[in-house]
Structure formats: structure tokens, C-alpha cells
PDB file of C-alpha atoms and ligand atoms in Angstrom:
ATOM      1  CA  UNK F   5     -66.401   4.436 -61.891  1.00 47.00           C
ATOM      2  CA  UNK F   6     -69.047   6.855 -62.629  1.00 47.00           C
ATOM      3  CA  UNK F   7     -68.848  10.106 -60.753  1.00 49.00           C
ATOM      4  CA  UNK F   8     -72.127  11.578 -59.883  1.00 66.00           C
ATOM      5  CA  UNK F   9     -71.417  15.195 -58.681  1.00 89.00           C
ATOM      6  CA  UNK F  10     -68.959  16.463 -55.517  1.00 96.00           C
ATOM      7  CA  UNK F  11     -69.316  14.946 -52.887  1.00 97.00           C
ATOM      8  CA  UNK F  12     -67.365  17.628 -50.551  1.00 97.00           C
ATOM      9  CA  UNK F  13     -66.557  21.374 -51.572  1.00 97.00           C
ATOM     10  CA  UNK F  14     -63.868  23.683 -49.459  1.00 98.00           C
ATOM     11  CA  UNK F  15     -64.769  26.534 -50.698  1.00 98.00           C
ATOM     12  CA  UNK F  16     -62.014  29.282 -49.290  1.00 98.00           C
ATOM     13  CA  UNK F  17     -61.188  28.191 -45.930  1.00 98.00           C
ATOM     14  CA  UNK F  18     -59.551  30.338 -43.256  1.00 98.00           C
ATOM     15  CA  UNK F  19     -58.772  29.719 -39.488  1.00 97.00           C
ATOM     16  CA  UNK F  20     -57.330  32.065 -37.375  1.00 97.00           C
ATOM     17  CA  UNK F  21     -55.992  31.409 -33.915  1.00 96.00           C
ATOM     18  CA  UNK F  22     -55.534  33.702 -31.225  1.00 92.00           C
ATOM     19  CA  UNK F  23     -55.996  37.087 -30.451  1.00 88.00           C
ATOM     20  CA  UNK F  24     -55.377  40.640 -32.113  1.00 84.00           C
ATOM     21  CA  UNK F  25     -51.444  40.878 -32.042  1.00 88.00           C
ATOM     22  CA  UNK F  26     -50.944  37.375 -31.675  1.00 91.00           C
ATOM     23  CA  UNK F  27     -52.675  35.675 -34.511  1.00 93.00           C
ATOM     24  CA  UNK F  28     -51.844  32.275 -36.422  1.00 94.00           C
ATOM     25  CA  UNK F  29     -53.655  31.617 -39.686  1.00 95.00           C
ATOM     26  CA  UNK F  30     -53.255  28.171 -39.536  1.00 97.00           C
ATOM     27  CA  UNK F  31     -55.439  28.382 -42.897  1.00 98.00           C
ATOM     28  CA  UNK F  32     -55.114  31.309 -45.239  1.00 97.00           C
ATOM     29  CA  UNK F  33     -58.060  30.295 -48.111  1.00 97.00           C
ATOM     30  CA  UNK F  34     -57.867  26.343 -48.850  1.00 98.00           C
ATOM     31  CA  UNK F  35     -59.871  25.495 -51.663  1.00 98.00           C
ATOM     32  CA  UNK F  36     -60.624  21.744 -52.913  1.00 97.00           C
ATOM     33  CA  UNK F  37     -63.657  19.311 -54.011  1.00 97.00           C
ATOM     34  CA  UNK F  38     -63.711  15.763 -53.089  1.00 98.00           C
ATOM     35  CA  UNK F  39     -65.699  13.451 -55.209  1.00 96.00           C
ATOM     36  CA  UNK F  40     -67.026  10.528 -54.927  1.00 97.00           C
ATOM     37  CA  UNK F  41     -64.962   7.608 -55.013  1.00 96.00           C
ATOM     38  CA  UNK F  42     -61.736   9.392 -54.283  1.00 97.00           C
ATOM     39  CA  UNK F  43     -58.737   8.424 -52.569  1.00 97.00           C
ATOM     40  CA  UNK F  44     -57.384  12.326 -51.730  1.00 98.00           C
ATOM     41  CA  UNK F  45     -54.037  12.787 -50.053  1.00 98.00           C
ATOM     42  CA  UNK F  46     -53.022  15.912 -48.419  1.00 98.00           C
ATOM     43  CA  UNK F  47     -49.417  16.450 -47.547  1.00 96.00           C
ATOM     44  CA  UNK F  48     -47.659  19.143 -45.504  1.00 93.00           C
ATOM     45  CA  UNK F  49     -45.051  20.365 -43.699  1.00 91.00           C
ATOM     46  CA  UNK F  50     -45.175  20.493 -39.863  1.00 91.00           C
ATOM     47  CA  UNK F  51     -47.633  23.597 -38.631  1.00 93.00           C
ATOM     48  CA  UNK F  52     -48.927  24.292 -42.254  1.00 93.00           C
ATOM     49  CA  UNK F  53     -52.952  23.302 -41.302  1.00 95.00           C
ATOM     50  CA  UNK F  54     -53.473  19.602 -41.802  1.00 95.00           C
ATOM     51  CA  UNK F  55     -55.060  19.024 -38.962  1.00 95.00           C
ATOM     52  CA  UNK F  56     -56.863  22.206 -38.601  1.00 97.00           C
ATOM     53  CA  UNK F  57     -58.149  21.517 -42.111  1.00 97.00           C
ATOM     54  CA  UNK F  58     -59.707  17.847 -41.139  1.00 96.00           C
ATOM     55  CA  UNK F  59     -61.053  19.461 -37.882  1.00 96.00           C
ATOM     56  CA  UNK F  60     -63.000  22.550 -40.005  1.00 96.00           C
ATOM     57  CA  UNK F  61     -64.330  19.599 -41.957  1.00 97.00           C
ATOM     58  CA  UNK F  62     -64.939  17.183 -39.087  1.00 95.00           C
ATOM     59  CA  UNK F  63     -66.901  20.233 -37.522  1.00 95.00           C
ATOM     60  CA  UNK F  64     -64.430  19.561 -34.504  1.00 93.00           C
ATOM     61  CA  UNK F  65     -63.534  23.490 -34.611  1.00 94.00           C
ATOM     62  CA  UNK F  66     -65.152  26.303 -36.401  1.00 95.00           C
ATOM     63  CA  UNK F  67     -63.239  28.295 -39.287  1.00 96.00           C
ATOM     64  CA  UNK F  68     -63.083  31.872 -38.946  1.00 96.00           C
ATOM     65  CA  UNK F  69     -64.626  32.119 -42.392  1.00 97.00           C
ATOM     66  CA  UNK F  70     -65.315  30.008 -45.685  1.00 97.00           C
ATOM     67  CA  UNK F  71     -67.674  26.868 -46.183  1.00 97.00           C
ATOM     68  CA  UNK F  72     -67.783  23.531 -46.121  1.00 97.00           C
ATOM     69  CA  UNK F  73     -70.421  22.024 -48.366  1.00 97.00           C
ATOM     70  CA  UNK F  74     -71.494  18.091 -48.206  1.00 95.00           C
ATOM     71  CA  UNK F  75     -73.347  17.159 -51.104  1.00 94.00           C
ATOM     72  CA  UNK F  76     -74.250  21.065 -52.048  1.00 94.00           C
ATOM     73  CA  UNK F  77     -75.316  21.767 -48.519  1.00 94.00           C
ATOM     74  CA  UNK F  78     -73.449  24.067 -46.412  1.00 95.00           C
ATOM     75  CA  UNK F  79     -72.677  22.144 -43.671  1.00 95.00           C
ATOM     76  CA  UNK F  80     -72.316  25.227 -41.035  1.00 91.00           C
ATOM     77  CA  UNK F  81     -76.226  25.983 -41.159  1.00 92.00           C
ATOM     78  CA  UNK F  82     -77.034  22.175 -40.373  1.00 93.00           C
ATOM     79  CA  UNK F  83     -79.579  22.127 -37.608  1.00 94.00           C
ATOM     80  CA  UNK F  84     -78.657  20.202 -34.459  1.00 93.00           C
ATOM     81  CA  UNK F  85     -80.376  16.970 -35.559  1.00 93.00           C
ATOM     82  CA  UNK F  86     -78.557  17.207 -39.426  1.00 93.00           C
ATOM     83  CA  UNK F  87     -75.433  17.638 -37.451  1.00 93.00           C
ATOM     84  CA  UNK F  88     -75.784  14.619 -35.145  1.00 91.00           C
ATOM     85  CA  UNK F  89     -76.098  12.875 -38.293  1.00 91.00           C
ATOM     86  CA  UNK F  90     -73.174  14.298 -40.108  1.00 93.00           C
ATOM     87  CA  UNK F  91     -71.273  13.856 -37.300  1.00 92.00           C
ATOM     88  CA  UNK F  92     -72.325  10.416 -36.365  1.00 89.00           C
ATOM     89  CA  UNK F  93     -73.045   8.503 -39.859  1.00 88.00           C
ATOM     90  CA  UNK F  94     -71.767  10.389 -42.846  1.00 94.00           C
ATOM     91  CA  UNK F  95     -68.260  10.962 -41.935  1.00 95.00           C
ATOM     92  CA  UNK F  96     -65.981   8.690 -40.011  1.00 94.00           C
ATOM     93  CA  UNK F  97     -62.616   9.829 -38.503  1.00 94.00           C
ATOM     94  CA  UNK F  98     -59.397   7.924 -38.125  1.00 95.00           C
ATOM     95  CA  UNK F  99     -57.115   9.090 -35.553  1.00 91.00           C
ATOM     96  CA  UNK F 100     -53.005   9.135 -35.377  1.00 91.00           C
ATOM     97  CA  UNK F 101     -53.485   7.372 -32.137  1.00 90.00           C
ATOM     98  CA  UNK F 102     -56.717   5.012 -32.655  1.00 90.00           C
ATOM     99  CA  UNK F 103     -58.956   6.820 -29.870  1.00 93.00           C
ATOM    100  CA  UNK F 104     -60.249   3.245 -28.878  1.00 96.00           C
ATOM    101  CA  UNK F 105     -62.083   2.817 -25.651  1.00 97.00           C
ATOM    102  CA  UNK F 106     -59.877   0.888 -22.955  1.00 97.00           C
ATOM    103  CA  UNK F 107     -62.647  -1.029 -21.419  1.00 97.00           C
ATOM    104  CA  UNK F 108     -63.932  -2.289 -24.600  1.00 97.00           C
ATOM    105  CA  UNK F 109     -63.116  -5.274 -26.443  1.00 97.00           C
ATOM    106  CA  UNK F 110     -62.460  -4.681 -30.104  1.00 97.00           C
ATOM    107  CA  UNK F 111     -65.662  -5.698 -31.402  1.00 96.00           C
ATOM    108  CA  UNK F 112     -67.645  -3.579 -28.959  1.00 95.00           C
ATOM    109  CA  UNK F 113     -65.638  -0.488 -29.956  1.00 96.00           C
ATOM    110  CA  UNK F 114     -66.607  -1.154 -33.669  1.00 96.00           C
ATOM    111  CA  UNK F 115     -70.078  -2.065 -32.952  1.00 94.00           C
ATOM    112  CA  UNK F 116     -70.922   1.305 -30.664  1.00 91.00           C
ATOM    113  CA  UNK F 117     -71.267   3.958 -33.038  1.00 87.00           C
ATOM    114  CA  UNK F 118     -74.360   1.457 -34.294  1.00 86.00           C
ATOM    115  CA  UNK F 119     -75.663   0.186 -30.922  1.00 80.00           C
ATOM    116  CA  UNK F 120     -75.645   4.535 -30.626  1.00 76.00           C
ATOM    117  CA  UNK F 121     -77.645   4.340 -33.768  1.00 74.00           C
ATOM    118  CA  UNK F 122     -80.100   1.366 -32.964  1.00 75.00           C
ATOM    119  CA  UNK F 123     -78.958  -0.637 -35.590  1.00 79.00           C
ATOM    120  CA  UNK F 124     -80.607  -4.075 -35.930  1.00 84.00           C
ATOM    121  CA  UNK F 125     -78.298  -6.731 -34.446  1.00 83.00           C
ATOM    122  CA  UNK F 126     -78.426  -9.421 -36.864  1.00 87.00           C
ATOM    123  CA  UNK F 127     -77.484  -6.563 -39.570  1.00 87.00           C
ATOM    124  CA  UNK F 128     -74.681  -5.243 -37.511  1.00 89.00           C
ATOM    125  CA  UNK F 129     -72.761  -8.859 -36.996  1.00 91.00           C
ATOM    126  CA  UNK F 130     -73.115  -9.232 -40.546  1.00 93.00           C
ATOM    127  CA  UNK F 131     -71.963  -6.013 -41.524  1.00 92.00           C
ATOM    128  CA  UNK F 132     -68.946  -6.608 -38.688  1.00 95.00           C
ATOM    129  CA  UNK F 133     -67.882 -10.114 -39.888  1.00 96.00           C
ATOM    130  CA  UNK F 134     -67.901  -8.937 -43.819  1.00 95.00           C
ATOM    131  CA  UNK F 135     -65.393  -5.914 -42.334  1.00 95.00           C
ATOM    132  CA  UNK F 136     -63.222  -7.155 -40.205  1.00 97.00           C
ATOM    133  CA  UNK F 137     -62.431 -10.428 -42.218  1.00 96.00           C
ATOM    134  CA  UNK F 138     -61.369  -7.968 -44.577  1.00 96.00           C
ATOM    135  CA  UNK F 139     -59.176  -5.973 -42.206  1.00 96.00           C
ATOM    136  CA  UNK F 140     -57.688  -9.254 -40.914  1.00 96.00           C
ATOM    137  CA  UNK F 141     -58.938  -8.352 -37.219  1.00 97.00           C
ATOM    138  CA  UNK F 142     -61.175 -12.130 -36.963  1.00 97.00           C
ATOM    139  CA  UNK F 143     -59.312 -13.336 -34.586  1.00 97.00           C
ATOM    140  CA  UNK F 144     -58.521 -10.050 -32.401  1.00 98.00           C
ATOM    141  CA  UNK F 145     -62.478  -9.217 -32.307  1.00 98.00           C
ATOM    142  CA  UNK F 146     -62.238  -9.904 -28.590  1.00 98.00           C
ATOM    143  CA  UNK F 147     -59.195  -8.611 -27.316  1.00 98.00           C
ATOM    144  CA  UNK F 148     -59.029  -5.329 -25.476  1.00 98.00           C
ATOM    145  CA  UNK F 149     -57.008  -2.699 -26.703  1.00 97.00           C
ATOM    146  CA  UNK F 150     -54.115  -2.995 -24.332  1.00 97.00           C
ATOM    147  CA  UNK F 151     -53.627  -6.556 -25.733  1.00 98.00           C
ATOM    148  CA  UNK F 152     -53.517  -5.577 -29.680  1.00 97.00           C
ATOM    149  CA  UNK F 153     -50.407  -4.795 -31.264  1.00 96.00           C
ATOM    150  CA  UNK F 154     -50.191  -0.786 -33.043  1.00 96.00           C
ATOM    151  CA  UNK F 155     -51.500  -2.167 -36.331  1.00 96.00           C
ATOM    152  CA  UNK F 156     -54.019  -4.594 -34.885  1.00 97.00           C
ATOM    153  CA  UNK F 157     -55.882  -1.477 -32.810  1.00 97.00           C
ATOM    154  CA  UNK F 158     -55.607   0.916 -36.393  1.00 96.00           C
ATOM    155  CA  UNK F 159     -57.793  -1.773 -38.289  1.00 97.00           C
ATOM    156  CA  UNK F 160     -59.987  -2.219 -35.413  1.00 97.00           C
ATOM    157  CA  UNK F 161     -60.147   1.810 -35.640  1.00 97.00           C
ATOM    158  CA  UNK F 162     -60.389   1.506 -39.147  1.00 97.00           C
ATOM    159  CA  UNK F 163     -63.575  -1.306 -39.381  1.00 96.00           C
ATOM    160  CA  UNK F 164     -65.483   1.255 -36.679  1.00 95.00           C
ATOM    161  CA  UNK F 165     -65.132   3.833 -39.172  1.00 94.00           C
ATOM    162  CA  UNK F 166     -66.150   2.149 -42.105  1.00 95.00           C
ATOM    163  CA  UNK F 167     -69.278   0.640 -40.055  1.00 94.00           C
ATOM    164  CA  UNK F 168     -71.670   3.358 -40.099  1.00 91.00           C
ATOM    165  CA  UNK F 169     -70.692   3.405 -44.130  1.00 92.00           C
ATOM    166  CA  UNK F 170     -69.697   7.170 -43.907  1.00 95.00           C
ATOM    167  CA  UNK F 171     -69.856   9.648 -47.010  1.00 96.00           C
ATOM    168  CA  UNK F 172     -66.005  10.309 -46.139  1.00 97.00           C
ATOM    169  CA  UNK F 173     -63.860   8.880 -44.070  1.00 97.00           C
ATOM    170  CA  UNK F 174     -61.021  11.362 -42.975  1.00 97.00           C
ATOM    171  CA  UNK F 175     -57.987  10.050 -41.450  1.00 97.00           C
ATOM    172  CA  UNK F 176     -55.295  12.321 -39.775  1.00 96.00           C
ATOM    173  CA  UNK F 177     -52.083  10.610 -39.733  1.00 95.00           C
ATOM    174  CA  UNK F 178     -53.071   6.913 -39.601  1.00 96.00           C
ATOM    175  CA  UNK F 179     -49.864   5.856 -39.810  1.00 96.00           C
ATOM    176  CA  UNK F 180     -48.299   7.784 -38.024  1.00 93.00           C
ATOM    177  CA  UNK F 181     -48.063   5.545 -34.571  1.00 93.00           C
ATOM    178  CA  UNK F 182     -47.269   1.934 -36.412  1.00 94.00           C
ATOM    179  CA  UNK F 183     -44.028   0.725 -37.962  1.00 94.00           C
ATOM    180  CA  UNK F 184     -43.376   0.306 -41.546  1.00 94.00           C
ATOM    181  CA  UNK F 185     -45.130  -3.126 -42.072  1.00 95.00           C
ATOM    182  CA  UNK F 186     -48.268  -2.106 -39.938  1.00 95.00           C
ATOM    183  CA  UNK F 187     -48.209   1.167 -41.986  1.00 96.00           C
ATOM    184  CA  UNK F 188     -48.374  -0.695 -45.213  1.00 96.00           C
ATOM    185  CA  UNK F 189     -51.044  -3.194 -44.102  1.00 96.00           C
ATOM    186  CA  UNK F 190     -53.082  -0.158 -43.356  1.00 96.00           C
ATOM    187  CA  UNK F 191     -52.263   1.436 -46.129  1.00 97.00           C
ATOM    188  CA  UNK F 192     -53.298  -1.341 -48.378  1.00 96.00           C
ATOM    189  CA  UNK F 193     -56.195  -1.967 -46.411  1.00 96.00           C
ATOM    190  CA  UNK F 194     -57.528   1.808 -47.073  1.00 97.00           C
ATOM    191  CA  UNK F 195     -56.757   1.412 -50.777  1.00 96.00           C
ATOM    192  CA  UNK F 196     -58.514  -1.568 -50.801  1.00 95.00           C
ATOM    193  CA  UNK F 197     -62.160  -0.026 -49.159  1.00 95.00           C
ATOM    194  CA  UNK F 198     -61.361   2.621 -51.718  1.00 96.00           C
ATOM    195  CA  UNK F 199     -61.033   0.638 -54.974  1.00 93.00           C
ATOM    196  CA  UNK F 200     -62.997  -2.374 -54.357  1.00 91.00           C
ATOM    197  CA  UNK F 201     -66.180  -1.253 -52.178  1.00 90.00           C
ATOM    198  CA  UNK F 202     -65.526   2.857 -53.199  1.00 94.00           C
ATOM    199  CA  UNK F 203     -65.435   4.435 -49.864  1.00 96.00           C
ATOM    200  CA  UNK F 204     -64.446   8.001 -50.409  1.00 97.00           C
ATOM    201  CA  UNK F 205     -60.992   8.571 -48.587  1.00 98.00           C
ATOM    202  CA  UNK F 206     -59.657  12.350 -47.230  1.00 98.00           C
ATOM    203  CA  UNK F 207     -56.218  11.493 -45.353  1.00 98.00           C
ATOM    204  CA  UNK F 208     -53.497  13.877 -44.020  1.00 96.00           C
ATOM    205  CA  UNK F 209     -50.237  12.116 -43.903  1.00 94.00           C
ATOM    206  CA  UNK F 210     -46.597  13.309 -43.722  1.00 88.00           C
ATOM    207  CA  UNK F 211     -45.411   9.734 -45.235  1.00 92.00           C
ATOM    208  CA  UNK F 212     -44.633   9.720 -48.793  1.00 95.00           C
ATOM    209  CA  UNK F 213     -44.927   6.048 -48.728  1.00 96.00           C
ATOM    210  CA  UNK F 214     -48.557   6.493 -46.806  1.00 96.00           C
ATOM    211  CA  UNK F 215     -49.635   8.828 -49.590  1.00 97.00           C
ATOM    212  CA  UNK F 216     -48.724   7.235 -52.447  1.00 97.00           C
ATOM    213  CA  UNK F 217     -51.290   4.821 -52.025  1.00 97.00           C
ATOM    214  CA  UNK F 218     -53.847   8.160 -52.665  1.00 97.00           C
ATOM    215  CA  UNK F 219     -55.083   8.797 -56.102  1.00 96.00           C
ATOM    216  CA  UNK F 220     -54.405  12.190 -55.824  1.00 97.00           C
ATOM    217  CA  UNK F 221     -52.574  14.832 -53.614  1.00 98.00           C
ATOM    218  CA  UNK F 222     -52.972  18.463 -52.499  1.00 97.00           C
ATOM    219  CA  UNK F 223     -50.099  19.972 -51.323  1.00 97.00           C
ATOM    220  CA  UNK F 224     -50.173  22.537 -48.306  1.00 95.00           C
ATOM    221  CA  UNK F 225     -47.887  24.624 -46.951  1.00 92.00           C
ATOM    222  CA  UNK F 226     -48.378  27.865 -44.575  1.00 92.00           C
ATOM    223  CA  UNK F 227     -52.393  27.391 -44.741  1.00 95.00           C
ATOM    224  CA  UNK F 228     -52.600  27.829 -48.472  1.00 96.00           C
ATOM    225  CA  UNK F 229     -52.131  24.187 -51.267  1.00 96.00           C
ATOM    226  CA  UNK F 230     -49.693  25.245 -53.847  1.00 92.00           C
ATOM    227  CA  UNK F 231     -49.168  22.030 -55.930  1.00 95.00           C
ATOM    228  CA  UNK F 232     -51.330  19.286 -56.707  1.00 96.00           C
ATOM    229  CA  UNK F 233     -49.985  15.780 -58.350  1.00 97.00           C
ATOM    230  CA  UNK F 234     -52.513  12.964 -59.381  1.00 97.00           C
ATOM    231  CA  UNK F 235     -51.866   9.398 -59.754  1.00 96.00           C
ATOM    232  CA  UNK F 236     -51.455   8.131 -63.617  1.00 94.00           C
ATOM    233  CA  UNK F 237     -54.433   5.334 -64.479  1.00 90.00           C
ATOM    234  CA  UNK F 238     -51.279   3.128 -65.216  1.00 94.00           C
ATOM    235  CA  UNK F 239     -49.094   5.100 -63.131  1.00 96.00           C
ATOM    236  CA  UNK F 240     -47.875   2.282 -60.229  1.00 96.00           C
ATOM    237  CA  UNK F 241     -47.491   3.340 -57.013  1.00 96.00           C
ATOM    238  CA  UNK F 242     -43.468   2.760 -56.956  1.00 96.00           C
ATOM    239  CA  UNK F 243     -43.782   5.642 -59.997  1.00 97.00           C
ATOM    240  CA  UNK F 244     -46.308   8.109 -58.429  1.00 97.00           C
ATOM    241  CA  UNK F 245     -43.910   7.851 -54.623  1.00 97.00           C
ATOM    242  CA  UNK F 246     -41.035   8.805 -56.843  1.00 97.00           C
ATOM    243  CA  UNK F 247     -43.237  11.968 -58.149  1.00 97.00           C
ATOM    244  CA  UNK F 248     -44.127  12.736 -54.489  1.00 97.00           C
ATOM    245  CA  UNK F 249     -40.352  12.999 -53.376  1.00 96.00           C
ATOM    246  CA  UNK F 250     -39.522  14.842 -56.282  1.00 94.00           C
ATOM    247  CA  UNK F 251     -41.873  17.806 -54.985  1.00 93.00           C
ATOM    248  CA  UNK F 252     -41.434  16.814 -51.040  1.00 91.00           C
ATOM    249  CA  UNK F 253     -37.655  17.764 -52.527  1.00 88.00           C
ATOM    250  CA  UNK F 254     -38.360  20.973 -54.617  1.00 83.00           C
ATOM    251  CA  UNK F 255     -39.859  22.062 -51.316  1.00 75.00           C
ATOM    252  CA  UNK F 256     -37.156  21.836 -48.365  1.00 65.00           C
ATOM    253  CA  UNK F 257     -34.369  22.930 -49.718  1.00 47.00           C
ATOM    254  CA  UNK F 258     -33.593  19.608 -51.663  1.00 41.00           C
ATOM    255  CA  UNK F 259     -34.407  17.412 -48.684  1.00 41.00           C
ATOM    256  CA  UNK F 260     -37.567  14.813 -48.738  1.00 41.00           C
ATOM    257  CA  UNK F 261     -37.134  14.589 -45.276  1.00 43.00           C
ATOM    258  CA  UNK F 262     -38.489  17.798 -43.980  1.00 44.00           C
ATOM    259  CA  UNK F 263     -42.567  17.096 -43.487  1.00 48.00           C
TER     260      UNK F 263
HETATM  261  N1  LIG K 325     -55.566  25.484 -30.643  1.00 62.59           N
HETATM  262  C1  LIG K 325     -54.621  26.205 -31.234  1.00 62.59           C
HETATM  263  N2  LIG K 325     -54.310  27.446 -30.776  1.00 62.59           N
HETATM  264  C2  LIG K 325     -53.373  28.198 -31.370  1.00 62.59           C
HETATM  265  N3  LIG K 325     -52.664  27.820 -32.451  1.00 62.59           N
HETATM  266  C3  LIG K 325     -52.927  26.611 -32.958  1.00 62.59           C
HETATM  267  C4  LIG K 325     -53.900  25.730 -32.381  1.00 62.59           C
HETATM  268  N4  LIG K 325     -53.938  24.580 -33.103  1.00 62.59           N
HETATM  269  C5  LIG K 325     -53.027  24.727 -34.071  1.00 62.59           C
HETATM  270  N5  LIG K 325     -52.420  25.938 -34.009  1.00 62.59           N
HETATM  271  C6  LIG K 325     -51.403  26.465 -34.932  1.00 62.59           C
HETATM  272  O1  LIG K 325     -51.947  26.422 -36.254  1.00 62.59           O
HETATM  273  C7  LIG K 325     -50.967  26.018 -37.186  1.00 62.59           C
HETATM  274  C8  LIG K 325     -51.471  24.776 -37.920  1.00 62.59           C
HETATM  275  O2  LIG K 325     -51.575  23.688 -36.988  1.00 62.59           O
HETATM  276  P1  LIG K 325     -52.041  22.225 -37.417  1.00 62.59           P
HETATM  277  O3  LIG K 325     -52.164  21.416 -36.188  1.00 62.59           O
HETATM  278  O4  LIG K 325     -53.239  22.354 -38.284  1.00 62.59           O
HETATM  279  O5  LIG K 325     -50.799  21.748 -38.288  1.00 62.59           O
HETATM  280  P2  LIG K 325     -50.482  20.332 -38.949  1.00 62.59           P
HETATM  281  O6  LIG K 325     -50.221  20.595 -40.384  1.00 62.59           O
HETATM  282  O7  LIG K 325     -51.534  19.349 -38.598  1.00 62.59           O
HETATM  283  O8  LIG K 325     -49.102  19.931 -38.244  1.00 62.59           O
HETATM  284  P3  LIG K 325     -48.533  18.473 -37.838  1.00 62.59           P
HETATM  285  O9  LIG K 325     -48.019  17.881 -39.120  1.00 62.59           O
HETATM  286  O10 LIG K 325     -47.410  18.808 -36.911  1.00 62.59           O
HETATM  287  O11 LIG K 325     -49.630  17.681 -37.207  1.00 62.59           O
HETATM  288  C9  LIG K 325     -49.683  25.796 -36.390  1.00 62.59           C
HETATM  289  O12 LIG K 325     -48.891  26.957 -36.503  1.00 62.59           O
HETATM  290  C10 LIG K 325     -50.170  25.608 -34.987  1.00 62.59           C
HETATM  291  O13 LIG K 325     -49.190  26.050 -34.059  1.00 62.59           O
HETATM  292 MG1  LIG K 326     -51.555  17.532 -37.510  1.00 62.59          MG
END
């Protein structure tokens, strides 16, 4: 794949909550590039900034002080109109629990972030059938959310994501509501976007299994990444899981259980 530049710099990242004698840093100078193409993992204990990292980078909150470039620009002195945009079309975010609206059926929940945009119907079916026969959802299109299974309402997430075709797509905990076998689906479903139609992937997972479908993982504990591990060309994803316990283990005390 040919890699034209970064597509995302964290460029020392800290995040402070609270006040004066009662402060949290959540995130004590995270550093990382993205680029393009990438399927990035980051992995983490409990408390150590995952979220708070995604929600710097999703401009949900502010960080008390570093950057957060897209494409070279710093995305903190985008006017209002650059930030609708960021915000609306060049990243896409996958929630833990779907965020899907109720009184929607699943294929207006995909389609609104475009019908928000004005995109031209006959584009936007096409663009919805091509995704969601992908994402196995065909036949769920017009269910509401209350009648999809866990899995079924994360791919419907997942295809109103990947509709706008964001820059990034950043995912906190997508598996983290579904069983095993929904998990995987997902997980296979993500890898697939990534390798087949290159959608650049930022995901925050506490599931070994989850992230060793990533091509390459940070490693973040008490707001700072201390390890990094990246998947092998040949390296198959049974190999690279058994890497990822190996330092889930060097980390807890010799248990893989304690993200
Ligand atoms: N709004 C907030 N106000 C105060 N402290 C907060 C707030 N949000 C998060 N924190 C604290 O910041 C730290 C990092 O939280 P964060 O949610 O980023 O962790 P996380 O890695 O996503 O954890 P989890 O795996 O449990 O989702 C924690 O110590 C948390 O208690
Ligand atoms: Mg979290």
C-alpha cells in the first residue's frame, strides 16, 4: 500500500481533570502518528486514558495542552465551519454501546449523517447497498433497533460510520457490549474495511482477541504508552494474540486478565 504522509499526529497530549488539590491526569504526554491505511490498536488498563484519548481526538473534550494535527493541520484552531466538517465527514466514531436512534429504522440511522449532508439520493442507496451487503445487515436494513440482536445494531453502527467515508474511524470499545461470535464478526468486518477498501482504523479495546485483528498496538497505562508491538507481514493473527498476552502478562503481575 503506498503511504502518502500522516494522516493523524498526537503530538504530547495531556488532560487534566479537576481542580487544584484534586487533579487526575487522565493523560500525562501521549504521543503517536496514524497513517494512512492503518489498523492502530490501543490497549489499556481500566482508568489509564483510552477514552479520554479518543475524546481529545474526537474534539468531544478539550486537552489541557498538546495538539492534535489532521493531515498537518492543527485541528484546535479549525474555524467553526472546518470543524463541522471534521466532526461530521472526516472522522466517524463507533461507540461501546452503538448510540443508534430508537425511532429509526436501521437504514435511516445510516443514511442521516448524509441526508445532514445533502447527499444525492441515488448516490447514497448505492453507497448503502455496497456497505451493508458487506456488513451482512441486507436483510435488517428495516428493523428498528430494539428488534436487532447486539451484533446486528454494531454493523448497522458500523456502515453509518463508514458512510460519510471518514479520514479515521475511531472506535471505543466496539466490542465491548456483544458476545464472542458477534465480537469476531465485527472484528473481521473492521479488518476487512481496513485491508480491502483501506479505511484508516484508531480503536481502543481491552480484548486481546479484539486487538489482535489491529496491525499495530500502543500500549497505555497511567496516561503515558510504554510499549508498542506491531503485527509481522506474515505474522497470523493466532501468533500476534499470543504476543499481546505475553505483554497484557508482563504488565499485571503475570495475569492477562487485568485490562
Ligand atoms: N469527566 C471526568 N472527570 C474527572 N475524572 C475523569 C473524567 N473522565 C475520566 N476521568 C478520569 O480520568 C482517568 C482516565 O479515564 P478514561 O475514561 O479515559 O479511562 P479508560 O482508559 O477509557 O478506562 P475504561 O477502560 O474503564 O473505559 C480515570 O482515572 C478517570 O477516573
Ligand atoms: Mg473507556
Amino acid at each position: 500500500m503506498v503511504r502518502q504522509g500522516k494522516l493523524l499526529e498526537v503530538q504530547d497530549l495531556q488532560k487534566n481533570y479537576g481542580k487544584k488539590n484534586n487533579i487526575t491526569k487522565a493523560l500525562n504526554g501521549v504521543s503517536f502518528d496514524v497513517l494512512p491505511g492503518e489498523f492502530l490498536g490501543i490497549m489499556g488498563p481500566s482508568g489509564s486514558g483510552k477514552t479520554t484519548l479518543l475524546n481529545c481526538i474526537a474534539t468531544i473534550i478539550k486537552p489541557t495542552s498538546g495538539r492534535v494535527l489532521l493531515h498537518g493541520k492543527n485541528i484546535s484552531a479549525f474555524d467553526s465551519k472546518d470543524l463541522a466538517e471534521y466532526r461530521g465527514s472526516r472522522i466517524g466514531f463507533l461507540f461501546q454501546d452503538f448510540e443508534l436512534l430508537d425511532n429509526l429504522t436501521g437504514q435511516e440511522n445510516i443514511l442521516l449523517p448524509l441526508s445532514i449532508h445533502g447527499v444525492d439520493f441515488a448516490k447514497a442507496r448505492a453507497k448503502l447497498d455496497e456497505l451493508a451487503g458487506f456488513l451482512e445487515i441486507t436483510d435488517i436494513l428495516h428493523k428498528f433497533p430494539s428488534q436487532m440482536s447486539g451484533g446486528q445494531k454494531q454493523r448497522v453502527a458500523a456502515a453509518r460510520c463508514f458512510i460519510t467515508d471518514p479520514d479515521i474511524v475511531l472506535a471505543d470499545e466496539p466490542t465491548g457490549a456483544l458476545d464472542t461470535r458477534s465480537a469476531r464478526t465485527l472484528m473481521n468486518k473492521l479488518e476487512g474495511m481496513n485491508r480491502t477498501s483501506g479505511r484508516t482504523i484508531l480503536m481502543v479495546s481491552h480484548d486481546p482477541n479484539a486487538a489482535s485483528f489491529c496491525s499495530r498496538i500502543l500500549f497505555i497505562q497511567d496516561g503515558v504508552i510504554f510499549h508498542e508491538l506491531r503485527r509481522k507481514h506474515d505474522e497470523t493473527r493466532e501468533k500476534f494474540y499470543e504476543r499481546i498476552l505475553q505483554v497484557l502478562a508482563q504488565l499485571g503481575g503475570g495475569s492477562a486478565n487485568v485490562l
